[in-house]
Coordinates of C-alpha atoms in Angstrom, one line a residue:
X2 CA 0.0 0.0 0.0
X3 CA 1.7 3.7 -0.8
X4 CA 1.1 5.8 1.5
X5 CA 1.5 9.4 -0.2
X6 CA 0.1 10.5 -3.6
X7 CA 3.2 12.7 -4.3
X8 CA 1.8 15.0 -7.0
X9 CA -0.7 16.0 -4.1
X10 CA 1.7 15.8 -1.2
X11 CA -0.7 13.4 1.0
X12 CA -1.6 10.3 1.7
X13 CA -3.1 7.9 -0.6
X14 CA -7.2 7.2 -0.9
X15 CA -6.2 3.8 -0.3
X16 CA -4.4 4.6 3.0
X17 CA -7.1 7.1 3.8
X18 CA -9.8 4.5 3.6
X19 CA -7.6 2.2 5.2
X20 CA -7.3 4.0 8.5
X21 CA -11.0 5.2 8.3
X22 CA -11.8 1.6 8.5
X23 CA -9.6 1.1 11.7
X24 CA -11.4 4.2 13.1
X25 CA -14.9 2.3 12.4
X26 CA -14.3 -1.1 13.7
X27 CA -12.7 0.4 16.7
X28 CA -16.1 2.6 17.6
X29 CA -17.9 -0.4 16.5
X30 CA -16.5 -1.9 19.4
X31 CA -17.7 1.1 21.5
X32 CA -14.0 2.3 21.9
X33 CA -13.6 6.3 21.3
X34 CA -11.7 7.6 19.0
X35 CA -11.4 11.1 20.0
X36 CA -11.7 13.8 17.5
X37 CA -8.0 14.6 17.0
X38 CA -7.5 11.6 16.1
X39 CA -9.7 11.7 13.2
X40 CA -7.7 15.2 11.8
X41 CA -5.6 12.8 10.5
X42 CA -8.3 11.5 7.9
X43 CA -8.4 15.2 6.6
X44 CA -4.6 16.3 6.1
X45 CA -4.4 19.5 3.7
X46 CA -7.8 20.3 4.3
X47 CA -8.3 24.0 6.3
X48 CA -9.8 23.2 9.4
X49 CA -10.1 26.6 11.1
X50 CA -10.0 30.5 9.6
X51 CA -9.4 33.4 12.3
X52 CA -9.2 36.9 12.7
X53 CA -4.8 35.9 12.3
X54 CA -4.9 33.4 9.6
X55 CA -5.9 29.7 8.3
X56 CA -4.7 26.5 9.6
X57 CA -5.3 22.6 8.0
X58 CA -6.1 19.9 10.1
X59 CA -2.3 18.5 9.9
X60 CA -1.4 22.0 11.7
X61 CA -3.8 21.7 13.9
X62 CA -2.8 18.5 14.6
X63 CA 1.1 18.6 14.6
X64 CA 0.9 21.9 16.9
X65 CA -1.5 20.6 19.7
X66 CA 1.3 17.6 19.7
X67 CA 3.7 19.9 20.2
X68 CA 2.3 22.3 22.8
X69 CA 1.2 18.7 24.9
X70 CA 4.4 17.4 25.7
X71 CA 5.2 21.1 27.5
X72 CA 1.5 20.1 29.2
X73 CA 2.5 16.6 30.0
X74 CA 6.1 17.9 31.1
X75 CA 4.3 19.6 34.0
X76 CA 1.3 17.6 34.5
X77 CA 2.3 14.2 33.7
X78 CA 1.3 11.8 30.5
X79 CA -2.4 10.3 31.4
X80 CA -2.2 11.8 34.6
X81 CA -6.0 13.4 34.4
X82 CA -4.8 16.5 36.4
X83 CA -7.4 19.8 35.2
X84 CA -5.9 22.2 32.7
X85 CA -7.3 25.4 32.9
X86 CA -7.6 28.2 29.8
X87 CA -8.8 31.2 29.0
X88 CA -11.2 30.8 26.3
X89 CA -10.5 32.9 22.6
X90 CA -12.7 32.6 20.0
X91 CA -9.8 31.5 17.5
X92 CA -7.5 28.8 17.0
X93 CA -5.8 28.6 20.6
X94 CA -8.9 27.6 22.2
X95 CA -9.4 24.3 19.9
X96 CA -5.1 23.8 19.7
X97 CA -5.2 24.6 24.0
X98 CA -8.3 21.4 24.1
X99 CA -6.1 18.6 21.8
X100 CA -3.5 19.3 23.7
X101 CA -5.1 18.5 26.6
X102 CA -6.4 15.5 25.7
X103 CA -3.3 14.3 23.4
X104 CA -1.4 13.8 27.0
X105 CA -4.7 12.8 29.1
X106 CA -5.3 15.6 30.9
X107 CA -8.8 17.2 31.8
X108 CA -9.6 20.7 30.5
X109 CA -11.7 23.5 32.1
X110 CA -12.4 26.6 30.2
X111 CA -13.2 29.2 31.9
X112 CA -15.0 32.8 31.4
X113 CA -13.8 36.1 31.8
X114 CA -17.1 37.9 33.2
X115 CA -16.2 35.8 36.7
X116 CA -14.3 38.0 39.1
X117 CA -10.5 37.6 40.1
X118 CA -12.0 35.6 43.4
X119 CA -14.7 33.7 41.8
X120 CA -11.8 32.1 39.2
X121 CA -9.3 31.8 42.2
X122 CA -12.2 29.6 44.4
X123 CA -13.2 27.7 41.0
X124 CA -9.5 26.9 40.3
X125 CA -9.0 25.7 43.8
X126 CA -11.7 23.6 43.8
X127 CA -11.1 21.7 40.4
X128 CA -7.3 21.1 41.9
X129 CA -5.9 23.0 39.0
X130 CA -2.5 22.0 38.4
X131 CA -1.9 24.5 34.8
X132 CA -3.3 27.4 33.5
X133 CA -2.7 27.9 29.9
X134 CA -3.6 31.7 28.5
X135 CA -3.7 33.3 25.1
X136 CA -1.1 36.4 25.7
X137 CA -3.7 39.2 25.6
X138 CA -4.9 37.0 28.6
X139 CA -1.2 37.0 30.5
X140 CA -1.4 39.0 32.7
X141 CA -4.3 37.8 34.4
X142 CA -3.0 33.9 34.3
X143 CA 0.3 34.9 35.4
X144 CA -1.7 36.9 38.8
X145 CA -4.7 33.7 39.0
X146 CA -0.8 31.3 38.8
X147 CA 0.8 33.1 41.7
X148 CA -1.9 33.2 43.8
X149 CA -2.4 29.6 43.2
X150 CA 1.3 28.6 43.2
X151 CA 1.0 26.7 39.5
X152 CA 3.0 27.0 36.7
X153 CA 1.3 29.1 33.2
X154 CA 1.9 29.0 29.9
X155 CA 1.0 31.7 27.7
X156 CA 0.4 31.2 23.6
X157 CA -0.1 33.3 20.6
X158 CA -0.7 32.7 16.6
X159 CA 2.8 32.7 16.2
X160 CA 3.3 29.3 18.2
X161 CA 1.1 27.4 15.4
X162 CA 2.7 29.7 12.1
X163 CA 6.4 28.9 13.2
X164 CA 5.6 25.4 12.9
X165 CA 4.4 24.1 9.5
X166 CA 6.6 21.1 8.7
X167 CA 5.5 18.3 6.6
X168 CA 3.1 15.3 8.3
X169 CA 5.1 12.3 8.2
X170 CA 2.7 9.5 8.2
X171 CA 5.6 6.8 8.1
X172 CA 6.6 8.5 11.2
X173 CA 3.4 9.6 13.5
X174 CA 1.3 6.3 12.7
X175 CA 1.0 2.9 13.0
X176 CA -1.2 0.6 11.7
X177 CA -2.0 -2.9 11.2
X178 CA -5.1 -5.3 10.2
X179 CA -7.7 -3.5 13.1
X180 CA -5.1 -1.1 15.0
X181 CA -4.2 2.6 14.7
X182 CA -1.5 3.7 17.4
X183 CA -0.4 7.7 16.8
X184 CA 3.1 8.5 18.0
X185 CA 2.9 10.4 21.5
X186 CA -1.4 9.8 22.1
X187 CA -2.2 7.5 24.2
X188 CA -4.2 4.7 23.4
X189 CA -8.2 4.8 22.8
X190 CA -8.4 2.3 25.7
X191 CA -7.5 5.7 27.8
X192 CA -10.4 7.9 26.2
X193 CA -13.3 5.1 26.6
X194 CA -12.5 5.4 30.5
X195 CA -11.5 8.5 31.4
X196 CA -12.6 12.5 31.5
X197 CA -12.1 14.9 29.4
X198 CA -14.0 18.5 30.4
X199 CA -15.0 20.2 33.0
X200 CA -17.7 22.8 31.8
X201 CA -19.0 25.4 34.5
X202 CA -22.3 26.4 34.4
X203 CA -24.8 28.4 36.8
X204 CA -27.7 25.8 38.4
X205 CA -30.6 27.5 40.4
X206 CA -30.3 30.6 42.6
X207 CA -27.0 31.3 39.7
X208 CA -25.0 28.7 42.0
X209 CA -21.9 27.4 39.9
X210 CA -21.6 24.4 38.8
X211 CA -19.3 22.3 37.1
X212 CA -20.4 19.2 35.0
X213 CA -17.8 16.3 34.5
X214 CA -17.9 15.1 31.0
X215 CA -16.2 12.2 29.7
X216 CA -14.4 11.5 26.6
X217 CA -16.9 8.6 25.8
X218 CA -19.9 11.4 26.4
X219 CA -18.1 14.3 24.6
X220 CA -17.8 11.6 21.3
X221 CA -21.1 11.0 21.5
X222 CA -22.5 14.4 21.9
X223 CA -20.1 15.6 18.8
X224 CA -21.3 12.8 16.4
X225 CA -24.9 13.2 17.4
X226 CA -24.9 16.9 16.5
X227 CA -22.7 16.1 13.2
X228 CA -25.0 13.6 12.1
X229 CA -28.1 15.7 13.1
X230 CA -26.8 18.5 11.1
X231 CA -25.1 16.1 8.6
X232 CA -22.0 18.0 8.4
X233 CA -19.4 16.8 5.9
X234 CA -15.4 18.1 4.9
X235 CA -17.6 19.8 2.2
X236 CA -19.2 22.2 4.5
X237 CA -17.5 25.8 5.8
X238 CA -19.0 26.5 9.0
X239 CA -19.9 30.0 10.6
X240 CA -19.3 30.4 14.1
X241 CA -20.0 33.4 16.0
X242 CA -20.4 33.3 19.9
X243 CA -19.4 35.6 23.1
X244 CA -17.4 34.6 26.3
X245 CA -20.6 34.1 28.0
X246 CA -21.1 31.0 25.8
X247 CA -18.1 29.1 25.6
X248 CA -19.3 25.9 26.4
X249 CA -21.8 26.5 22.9
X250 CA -18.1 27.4 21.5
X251 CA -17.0 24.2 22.2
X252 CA -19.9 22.4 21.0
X253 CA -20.4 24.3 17.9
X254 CA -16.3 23.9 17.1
X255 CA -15.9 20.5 17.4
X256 CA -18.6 18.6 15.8
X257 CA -17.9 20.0 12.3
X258 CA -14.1 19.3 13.1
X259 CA -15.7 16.0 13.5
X260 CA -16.6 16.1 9.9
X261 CA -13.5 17.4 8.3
X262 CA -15.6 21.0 7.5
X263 CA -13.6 24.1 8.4
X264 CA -14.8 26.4 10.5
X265 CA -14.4 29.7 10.4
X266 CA -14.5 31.9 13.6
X267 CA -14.8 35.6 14.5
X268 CA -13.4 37.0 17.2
X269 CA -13.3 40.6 18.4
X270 CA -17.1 40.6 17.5
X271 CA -18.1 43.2 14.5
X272 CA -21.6 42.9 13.0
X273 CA -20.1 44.5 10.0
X274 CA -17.7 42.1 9.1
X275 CA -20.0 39.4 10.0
X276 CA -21.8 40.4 7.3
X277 CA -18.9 40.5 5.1
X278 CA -18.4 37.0 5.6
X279 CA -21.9 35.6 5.0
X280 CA -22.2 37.5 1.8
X281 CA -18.5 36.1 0.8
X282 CA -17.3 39.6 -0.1
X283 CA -13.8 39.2 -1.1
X284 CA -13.6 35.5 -0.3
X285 CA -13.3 32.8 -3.0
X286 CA -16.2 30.9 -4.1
X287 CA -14.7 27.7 -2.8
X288 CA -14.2 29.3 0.7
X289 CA -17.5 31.0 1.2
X290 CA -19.4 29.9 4.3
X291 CA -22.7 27.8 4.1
X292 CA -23.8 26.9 7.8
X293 CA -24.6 29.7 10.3
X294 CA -24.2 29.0 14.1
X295 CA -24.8 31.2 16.8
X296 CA -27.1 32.8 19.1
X297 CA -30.6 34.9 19.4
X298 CA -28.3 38.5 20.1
X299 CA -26.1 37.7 18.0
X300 CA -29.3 37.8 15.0
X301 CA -30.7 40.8 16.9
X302 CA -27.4 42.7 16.3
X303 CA -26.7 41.4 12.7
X304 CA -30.7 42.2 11.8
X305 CA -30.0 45.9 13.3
X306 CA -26.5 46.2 11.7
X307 CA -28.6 45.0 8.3
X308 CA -31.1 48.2 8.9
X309 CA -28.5 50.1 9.3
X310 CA -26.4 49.6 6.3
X311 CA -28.6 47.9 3.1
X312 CA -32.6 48.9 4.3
X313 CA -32.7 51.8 2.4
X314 CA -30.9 49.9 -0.9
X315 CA -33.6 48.0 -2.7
X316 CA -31.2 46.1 -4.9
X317 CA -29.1 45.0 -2.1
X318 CA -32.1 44.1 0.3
X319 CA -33.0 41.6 -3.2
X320 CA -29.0 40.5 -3.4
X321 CA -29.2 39.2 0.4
X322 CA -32.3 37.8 0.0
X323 CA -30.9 36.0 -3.7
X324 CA -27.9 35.2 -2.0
X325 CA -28.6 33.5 1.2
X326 CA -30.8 31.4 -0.2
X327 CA -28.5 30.1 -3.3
X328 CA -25.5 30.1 -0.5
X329 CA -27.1 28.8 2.9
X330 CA -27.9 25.2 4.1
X331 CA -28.0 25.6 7.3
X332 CA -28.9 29.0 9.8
X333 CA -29.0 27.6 13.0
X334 CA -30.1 29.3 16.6
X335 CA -28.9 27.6 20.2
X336 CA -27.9 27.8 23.8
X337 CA -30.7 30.5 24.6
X338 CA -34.5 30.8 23.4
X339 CA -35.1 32.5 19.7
X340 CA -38.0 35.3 20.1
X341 CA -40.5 35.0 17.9
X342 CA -40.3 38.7 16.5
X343 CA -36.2 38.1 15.6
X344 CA -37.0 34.5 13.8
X345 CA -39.8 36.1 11.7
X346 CA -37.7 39.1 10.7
X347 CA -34.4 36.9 9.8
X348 CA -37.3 35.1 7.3
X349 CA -37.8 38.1 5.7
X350 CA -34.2 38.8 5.5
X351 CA -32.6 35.8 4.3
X352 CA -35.5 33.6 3.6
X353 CA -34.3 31.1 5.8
X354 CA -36.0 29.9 8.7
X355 CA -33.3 29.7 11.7
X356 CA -33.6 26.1 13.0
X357 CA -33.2 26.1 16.4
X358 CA -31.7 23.7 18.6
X359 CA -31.8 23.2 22.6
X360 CA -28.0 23.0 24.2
X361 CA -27.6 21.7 27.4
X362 CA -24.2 22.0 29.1
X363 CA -24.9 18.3 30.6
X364 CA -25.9 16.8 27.8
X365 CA -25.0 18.5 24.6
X366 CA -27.6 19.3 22.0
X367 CA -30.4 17.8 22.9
X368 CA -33.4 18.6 20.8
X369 CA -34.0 20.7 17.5
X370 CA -36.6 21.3 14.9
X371 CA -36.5 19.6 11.3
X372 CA -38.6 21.0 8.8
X373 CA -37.8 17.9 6.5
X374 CA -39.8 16.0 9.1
X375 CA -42.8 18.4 9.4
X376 CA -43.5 18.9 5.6
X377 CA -47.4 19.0 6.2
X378 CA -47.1 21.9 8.7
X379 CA -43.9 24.3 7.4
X380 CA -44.8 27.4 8.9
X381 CA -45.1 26.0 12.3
X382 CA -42.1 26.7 13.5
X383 CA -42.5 29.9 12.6
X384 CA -45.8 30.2 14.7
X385 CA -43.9 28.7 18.1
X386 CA -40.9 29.7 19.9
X387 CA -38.7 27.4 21.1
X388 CA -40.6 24.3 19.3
X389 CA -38.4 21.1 18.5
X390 CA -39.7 17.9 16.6
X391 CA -36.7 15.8 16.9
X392 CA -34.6 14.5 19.6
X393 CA -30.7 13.9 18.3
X394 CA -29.3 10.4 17.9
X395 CA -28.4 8.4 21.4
X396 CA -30.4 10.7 23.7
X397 CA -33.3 9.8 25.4
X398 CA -36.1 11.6 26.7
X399 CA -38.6 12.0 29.0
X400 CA -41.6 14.6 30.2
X401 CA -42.4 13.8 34.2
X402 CA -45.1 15.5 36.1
X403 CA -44.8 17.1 39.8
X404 CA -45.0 13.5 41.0
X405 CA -42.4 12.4 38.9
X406 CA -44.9 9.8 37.4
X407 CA -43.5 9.8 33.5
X408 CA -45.9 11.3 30.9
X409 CA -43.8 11.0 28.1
X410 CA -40.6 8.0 27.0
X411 CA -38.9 8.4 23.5
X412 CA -37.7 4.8 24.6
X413 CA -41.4 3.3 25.5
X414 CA -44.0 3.9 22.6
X415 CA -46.2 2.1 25.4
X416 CA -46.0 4.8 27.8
X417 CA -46.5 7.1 25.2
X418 CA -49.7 6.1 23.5
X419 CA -51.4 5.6 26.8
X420 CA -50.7 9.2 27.7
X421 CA -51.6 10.5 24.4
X422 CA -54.9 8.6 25.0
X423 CA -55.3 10.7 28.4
X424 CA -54.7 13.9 27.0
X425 CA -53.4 15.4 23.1
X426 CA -51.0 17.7 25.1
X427 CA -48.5 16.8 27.8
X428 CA -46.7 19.1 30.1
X429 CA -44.1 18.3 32.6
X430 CA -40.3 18.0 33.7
X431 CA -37.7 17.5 30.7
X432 CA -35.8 14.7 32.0
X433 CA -32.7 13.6 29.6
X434 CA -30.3 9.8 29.4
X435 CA -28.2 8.7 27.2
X436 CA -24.2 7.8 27.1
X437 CA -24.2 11.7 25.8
X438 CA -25.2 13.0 29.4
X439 CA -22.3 13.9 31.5
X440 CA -21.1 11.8 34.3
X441 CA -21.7 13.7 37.7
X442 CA -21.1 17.4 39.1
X443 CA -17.3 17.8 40.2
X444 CA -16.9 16.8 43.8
X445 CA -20.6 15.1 43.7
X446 CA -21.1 11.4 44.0
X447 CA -21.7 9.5 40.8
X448 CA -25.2 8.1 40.3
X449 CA -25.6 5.0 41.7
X450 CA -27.0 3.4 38.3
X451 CA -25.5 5.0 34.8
X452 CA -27.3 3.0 32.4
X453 CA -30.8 4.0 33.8
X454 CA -29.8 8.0 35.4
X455 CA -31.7 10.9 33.8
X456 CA -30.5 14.0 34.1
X457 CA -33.5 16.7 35.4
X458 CA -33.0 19.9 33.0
X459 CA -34.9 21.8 34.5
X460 CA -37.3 22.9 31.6
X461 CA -40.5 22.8 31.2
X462 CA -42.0 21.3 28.1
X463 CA -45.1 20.6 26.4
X464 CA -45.5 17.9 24.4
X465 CA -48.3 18.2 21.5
X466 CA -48.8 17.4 17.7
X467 CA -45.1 15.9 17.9
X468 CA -43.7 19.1 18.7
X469 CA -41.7 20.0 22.3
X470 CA -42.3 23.4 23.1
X471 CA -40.2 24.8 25.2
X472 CA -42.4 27.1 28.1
X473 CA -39.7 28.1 30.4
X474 CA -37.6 27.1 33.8
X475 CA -39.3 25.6 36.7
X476 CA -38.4 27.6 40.0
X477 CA -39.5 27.7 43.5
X478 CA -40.5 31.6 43.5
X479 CA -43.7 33.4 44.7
X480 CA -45.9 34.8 42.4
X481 CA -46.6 38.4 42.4
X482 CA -50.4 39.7 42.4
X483 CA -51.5 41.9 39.2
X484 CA -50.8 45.4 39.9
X485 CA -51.4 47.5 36.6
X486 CA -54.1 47.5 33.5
X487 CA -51.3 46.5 30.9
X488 CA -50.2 43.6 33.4
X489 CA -54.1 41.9 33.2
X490 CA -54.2 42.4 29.5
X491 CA -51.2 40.3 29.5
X492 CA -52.3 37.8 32.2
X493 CA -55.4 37.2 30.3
X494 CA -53.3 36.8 26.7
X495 CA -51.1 34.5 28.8
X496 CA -54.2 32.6 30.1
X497 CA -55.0 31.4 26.3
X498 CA -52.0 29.6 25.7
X499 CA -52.3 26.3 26.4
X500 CA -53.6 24.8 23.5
X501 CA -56.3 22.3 24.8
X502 CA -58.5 24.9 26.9
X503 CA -60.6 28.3 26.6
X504 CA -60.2 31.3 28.9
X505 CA -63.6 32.0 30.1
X506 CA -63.3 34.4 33.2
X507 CA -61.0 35.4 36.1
X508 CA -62.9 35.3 39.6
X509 CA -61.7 36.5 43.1
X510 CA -61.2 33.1 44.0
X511 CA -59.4 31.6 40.7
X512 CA -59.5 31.5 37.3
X513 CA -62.4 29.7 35.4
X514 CA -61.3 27.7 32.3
X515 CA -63.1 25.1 29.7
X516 CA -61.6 22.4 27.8
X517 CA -62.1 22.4 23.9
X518 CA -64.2 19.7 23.4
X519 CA -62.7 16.1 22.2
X520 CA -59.4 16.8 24.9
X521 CA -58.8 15.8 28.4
X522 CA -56.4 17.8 30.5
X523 CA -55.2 16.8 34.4
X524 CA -55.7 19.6 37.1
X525 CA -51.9 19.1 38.1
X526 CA -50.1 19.1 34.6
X527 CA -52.8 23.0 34.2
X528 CA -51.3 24.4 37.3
X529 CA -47.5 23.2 36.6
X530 CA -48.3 24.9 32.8
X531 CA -49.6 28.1 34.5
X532 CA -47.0 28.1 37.2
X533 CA -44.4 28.8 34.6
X534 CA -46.7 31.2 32.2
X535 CA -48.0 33.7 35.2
X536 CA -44.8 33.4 37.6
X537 CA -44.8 37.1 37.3
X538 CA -48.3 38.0 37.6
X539 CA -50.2 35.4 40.0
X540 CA -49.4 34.7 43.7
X541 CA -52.3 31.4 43.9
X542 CA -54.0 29.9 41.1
X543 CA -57.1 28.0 41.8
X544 CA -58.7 26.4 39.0
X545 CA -62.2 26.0 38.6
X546 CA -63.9 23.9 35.9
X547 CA -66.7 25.4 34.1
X548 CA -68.7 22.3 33.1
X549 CA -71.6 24.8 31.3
X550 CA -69.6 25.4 28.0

């Protein structure tokens, strides 16, 4: 077998295929093959553009080698000791996480809005032995290393540009019948086992937390999201998020590396030049991006900036139009609910619908809407916010009431039906399983029982017409009594929103409801719905049923 095709500098199809094979059987046998690893399938390719540069997947690659034996120098080789960096939306961030995991460590990005205390108490507690910084960062990691008494290493673009030999496959890999060994990784015996990510997030009353995810739950959160979005080395993916979201960074970075697409990422933020890059001005056909990623401000800002600049130009309003729909496959909202009002005036920008998607720090992304399942109904989603017909590959998931009885079991048609029978609508508790769902809370015991945990979001759904719909957060708060005119006219527009009943009337004592005819609806799963939609408005709901309509 030859290994390079020299006209093209790279390996040959033959050896290509061959080691994607090895990759297969190996996850067939539910070992992970983490997704560094798999760079090596796409060589030349570009797998990430910046504000600095572009660098291939064999850069990527070669560099995060390099930068993890420094890490394993002071950590220790498959020593699982927690990594700490500063998060950059650019190539450091992706090159700081490979490294991490080339030499079995655990990495923990972490946010710059938390105060010089805050990261001092979270670094303490995750037993941070390095802190690794972008240099525009240094200063603060070299202060947050004193303190802490751990060594720092600082990085620019110029530590991935000053290295750009040529990949030696001879040299970096070996392979047999059914067995791929890379030169200074560890084995996929070590990924299947151990952790690979610490992601901080805030729980109720905005206490921190920090989930533990694995390497075997990170692989199958990035292949579920590359097969939901079926991503391929064809695709050039648009990234945009803030250093509020960098666990949606994370997510939205490496299941397209997954794929062999490149992704292109922006960083300082400029609506402006956003829009530069998804009209492709000045960028080569070949390069020009066709996926969109990011989050409801971020189309708030760009749908501003577009008012701004090209309302008042009739042939340009027609252009963007023309163009995002020849251009676009994919415009895709997460890791915070889509308003109705920005969703409807993106349409009428771009003539896309933005898909939206629920990401959960625990579990990955979790649910999201298809329109090429929901042909009969296409302007649904444009009707509901926050409404997803499709759970991802290997996640489960369930809708509990108050009692934790289950209303709703992807896994159990059974328990489905008979609920259905009860009532068109179900509302209750979004429960999540799955090998995607993270392994514990860091310093929390592990449940008792993996294979049969689910993991309590926190949501509240409804479930109707094969749509989740997404109604809000369940929280122990009081409700506050109505105050105001404009505050009834919204509590009675409020009142109409669950789709199985009519508003009739609100009394002293209650409110007084009926159900459309042909539907049956449970007292409890009415006042866990209207505990979420009045939180602001009602202190006590009593519900009374009008039997006369």
């Amino acid at each position: 077998m030859y290994l390079y095709d020299k006209r093209k500098n790279a390996p040959s199809p033959e050896y290509l295929t061959k080691l994607r094979e090895c990759y297969r059987l190996e996850e067939d046998n539910n070992i992970v093959v983490p997704v560094f690893k798999k760079a090596l399938l796409y060589g030349n390719n570009i797998a990430i553009r910046d504000h600095a540069g572009e660098y291939s997947y064999f850069q990527l690659y070669s560099n995060s080698k390099r930068l993890s034996r420094q890490i394993a120098n002071l950590c220790g080789s498959g020593s699982s000791s927690t990594v700490a960096f500063f998060y950059s939306n650019d190539v450091l961030s992706t090159l700081t996480l490979w490294a991490c995991w080339m030499c079995g460590q655990v990495a923990m990005p972490l946010r710059l809005d938390f105060s010089c205390s805050g990261l001092v108490n979270l670094l303490k507690l995750s037993k941070t032995r390095l802190l690794v910084a972008p240099e525009k960062y240094g200063n603060l990691s070299r202060k947050l290393a004193y303190q802490l008494d751990v060594p720092t290493l600082c990085l620019d673009h110029m530590f991935i540009k000053k290295h750009n030999l040529p990949f030696n496959y001879s040299r970096e890999i070996f392979m047999n019948a059914n067995l791929v060994i890379l030169e200074g990784t560890l084995t996929n015996d070590f990924y299947t086992t151990f952790d690979a990510l610490l992601l901080n997030t805030l729980g109720k009353v905005n206490k921190l937390k920090t989930a533990v995810l694995s390497h075997k739950n990170l692989s199958v959160q990035i292949k579920s999201a590359a097969s939901a979005w079926q991503v391929s080395a064809e695709d050039r993916v648009f990234q945009i998020f803030t250093s509020d979201h960098i666990n949606g960074y994370i997510n939205a970075t490496l299941f397209p590396l997954e794929a062999g697409a490149t992704v292109q990422m922006h960083e300082p933020f400029d609506a402006n030049n956003c829009w530069s890059t998804i009209l492709g001005i000045n960028t080569p056909q070949k390069d020009r991006v066709n996926i969109l990623i990011t989050e409801p401000k971020v189309y708030n800002i760009l749908i501003t900036e577009y008012e701004k600049i090209f309302l008042k130009n009739s042939r340009m309003v027609e252009f963007i139009k023309n163009y995002c729909l020849r251009n676009f496959r994919l415009m895709i909202s997460s890791f915070a609910p889509l308003p109705q009002h920005i969703a409807n005036r993106w349409f009428e920008i771009t003539g896309h619908n933005i898909i939206e998607s629920l990401y959960i720090t625990e579990s990955g992304i979790t649910l999201r809407y298809n329109p090429q399942h929901d042909q009969a109904n296409t302007q649904k989603q444009n009707q509901v916010t926050l409404a997803f017909n499709n759970t991802l590959s290997d996640i489960k998931v369930r809708i509990v009431d108050n009692t934790n009885r289950i209303m709703y079991d992807s896994q159990d048609l059974k328990v489905h039906t008979r609920r259905l029978l009860d009532s068109p609508t179900i509302v209750g508790s979004l429960l999540v399983g799955g090998p995607g769902v993270f392994r514990n809370y860091l310093n929390s015991e592990k449940p008792s029982n993996e294979k049969e945990s689910y993991f309590n979001t926190g949501d509240i759904v409804c479930y109707e017409d094969g749509l989740f719909k997404l109604l809000g957060r369940c929280k122990n708060e009081s409700f506050n009594t109505l105050t105001t005119m404009n505050d009834i006219e919204e509590f009675y527009s409020r009142l109409n929103l669950h789709p199985s009943i009519n508003f009739d009337k609100l009394e002293n004592r209650g409110v007084v409801y009926a159900i459309k005819p042909n539907q049956r609806m449970s007292l409890k799963s009415l006042k866990l719905f209207y505990a979420i939609i009045l939180k602001e408005y009602y202190r006590a709901i009593v519900f009374h049923l009008n039997t006369n309509k």
